[in-house]
C-alpha angles and dihedrals in degrees: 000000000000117000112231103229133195148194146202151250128274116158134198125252102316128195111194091209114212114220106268093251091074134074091205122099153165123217118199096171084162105234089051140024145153124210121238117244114230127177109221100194115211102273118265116251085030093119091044117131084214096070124085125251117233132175104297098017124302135320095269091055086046085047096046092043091054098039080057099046092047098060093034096052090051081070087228100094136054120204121207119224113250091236086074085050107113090182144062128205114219107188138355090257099056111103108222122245092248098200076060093066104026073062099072085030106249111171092190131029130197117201122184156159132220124202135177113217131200114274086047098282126159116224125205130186121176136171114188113215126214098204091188093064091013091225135137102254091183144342127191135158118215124196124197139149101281088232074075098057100128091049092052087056098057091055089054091051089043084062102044087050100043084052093048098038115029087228130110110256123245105190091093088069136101133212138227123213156169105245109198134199138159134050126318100254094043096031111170106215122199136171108236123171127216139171114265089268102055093255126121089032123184148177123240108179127019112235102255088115127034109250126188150172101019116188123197126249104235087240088055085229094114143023124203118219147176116239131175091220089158139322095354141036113252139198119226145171122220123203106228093208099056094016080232115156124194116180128240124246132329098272106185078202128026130307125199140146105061126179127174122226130253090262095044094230102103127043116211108206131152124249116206114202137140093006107308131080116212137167127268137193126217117195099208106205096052095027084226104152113209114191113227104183128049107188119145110207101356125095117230108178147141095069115191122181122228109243090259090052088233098111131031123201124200140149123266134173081206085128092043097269131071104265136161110254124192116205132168118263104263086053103263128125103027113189134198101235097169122075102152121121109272141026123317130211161150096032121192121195104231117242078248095054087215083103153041113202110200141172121251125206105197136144089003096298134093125234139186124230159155138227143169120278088251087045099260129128092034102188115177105222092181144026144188154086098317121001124145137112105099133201132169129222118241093253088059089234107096127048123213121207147157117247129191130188127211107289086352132115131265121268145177127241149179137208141166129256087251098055107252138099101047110190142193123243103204103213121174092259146344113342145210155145101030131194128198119219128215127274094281121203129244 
């Protein structure tokens, strides 16, 4: 059987451009760029005796916190430490003395309230402050059940970052993911779905059978998955809500790989059989198959939709090397993209749809990249022994991937489309083949 590889995102020179009316701003030129400072002010109403304790303070301090972790972590914002903080800020509807925090030199400042209603219902209310015009840039109030609170939190951090940056948030999404245990040659593989951040982790399936490479629904609903349940490997959907699994198709061979479409309605997968390995379509609402691909003793894998549905990129050693093909979506004109030195694989159509992030294999080593739809513009984002697996963020501007050094263990990480701010994803155990899901609502 063929592992499924990915990569992961690295983008060209960015600028996040701010709407014309603020001051503020954040530069990502690629090769260099300075985070914006922020002072982020303990909620109001934190202190309240009215508000409920939870582990580690109130709400408001776990909103705060996360609010905090999220922008930080996307390596564009630095928040001050409130001990540097001259001012306090007693209600919503005080306006800052904007000299006190020019003084410790916040470009940004977030000012907000935190209530708990009756029904057990968590209240937010923000207003996000430009000091250098010392002007509101936004203000918004978000209501949830407070069981939700993290949640709650993300969506708060979503805002702050669309506003500063011009760009959709991605901290209100969740992961799915290949957790793996166990020795090398008897590894136990299990999906398992998190927050972005690694919190409310859980198990979906229980190890008996190896799983790999799951892809979101774009209704988040449903993922779509490859499982060895018996002679053959299978592809199936599982539906998040009951944890039910039905198999697609009736594949004399194997079939693996499988990606939904932008609408949800269709699953791209490969089917190897007689040799050769192509790519197949599923409507899944008729459960009518269409073959896209016709080589005979070739492999042409690892499909991935452009956001309008219209293309769809994969992998194929059609020419005799591993290289990234675009074709049109009923199969026709299929075009080499990919002319660097070594083996290309695993592509994934950016959100945007301005890139397609892949994995290399060149010089014995694996590297992550991007390139134009046409293949222009290739850029390597990571490097090392062993790094594939690629996903983008909803936003289109951070990769998520697994790396894996020589005789260590398999871990997730992020990094942004210029190259810069890799982070790690701290998972329960060994980790591999994420997907990111899409922004989801509160």
């Amino acid at each position: 059987m063929m592992k499924i590889k990915y990569l992961l995102i690295t983008l060209l020179a960015v600028l996040f451009a701010m709407p014309a009316s603020a001051e503020v701003e954040i530069n990502v030129s690629g090769a260099q760029r300075k985070a914006m400072k922020i002072a982020i002010p303990e909620m109001i109403g934190s202190d309240s005796n009215f508000l409920t304790k939870i582990v580690g303070g109130t709400y408001g301090d776990k909103v705060r916190d996360v609010v905090i972790a999220d922008l930080e972590r996307s390596g564009l914002f630095e928040v001050i430490p409130e001990r540097s903080y001259i001012e306090k800020l007693p209600s919503l509807d005080y306006r800052p003395s904007f000299i006190d925090w020019q003084a410790i030199k916040a470009q940004a400042l977030v000012q907000s309230r935190i209530q708990e209603l009756q029904g057990g219902m968590l209240k937010v209310d923000f207003r996000l402050w430009d000091t250098v015009t010392e002007q509101e840039m936004i203000g918004k109030t978000f209501t949830t059940n407070k069981n939700n609170w993290r949640r709650l939190a993300h969506v708060v951090a979503d805002a702050i970052y669309e506003r500063l940056t011009g760009d959709k948030g991605y901290f209100n999404t969740r992961i799915v993911y290949v957790s793996e245990s166990g020795l090398m040659t008897r590894r136990v593989k299990r999906l398992a779905i998190m927050d972005q951040d690694g919190e409310n982790h859980r198990f979906l399936t229980n190890g008996r059978n190896l799983v790999l490479t799951p892809r979101f629904s774009p209704n988040m609903q449903r993922i779509t998955y490859l499982e060895y349940a018996g002679v053959n490997p299978r592809v199936y959907i599982m539906d998040l809500n009951t944890n039910s699994r039905q198999v697609l198709g009736n594949f004399p061979g194997m079939t693996f790989a499988p990606v939904f479409s932008p609408k949800g309605d269709k699953v791209l997968m490969s089917y190897a059989n007689n040799g050769a390995t192509n790519i197949y379509e599923m409507n899944l609402n008729s459960r009518s198959i269409k073959q896209l691909t016709h080589e005979k003793g070739s492999i042409s894998t690892s499909p991935s939709y452009s956001p309008d549905g219209s293309k769809i990129v994969f992998n194929s050693d059609r020419g005799g090397n591993q290289q990234l093909y675009v074709m049109n979506a009923d199969g026709s004109n299929a075009e080499r993209i990919s002319f660097g030195k070594g083996r290309y694989a695993t592509p994934v159509w950016s959100p945007r749809g301005d890139y397609i992030a892949f994995t290399k294999m060149a010089n014995g080593a694996f590297y992550i990249g991007v390139m134009a739809p046409d293949g222009t513009g290739e850029r390597i984002l990571a490097d090392g022994f062993l790094v594939e697996g690629p996903t983008w963020s909803p936003n289109g501007r951070v990769l998520m991937y697994f790396r894996q050094d020589r005789g260590g263990p398999v871990r997730l990480y992020t990094i942004d489309m210029t190259g810069y701010n890799e982070r790690r994803i701290v998972t329960p155990s060994d980790a591999s083949d994420p997907a990111w899901s899409p922004l989801l609502s509160l």
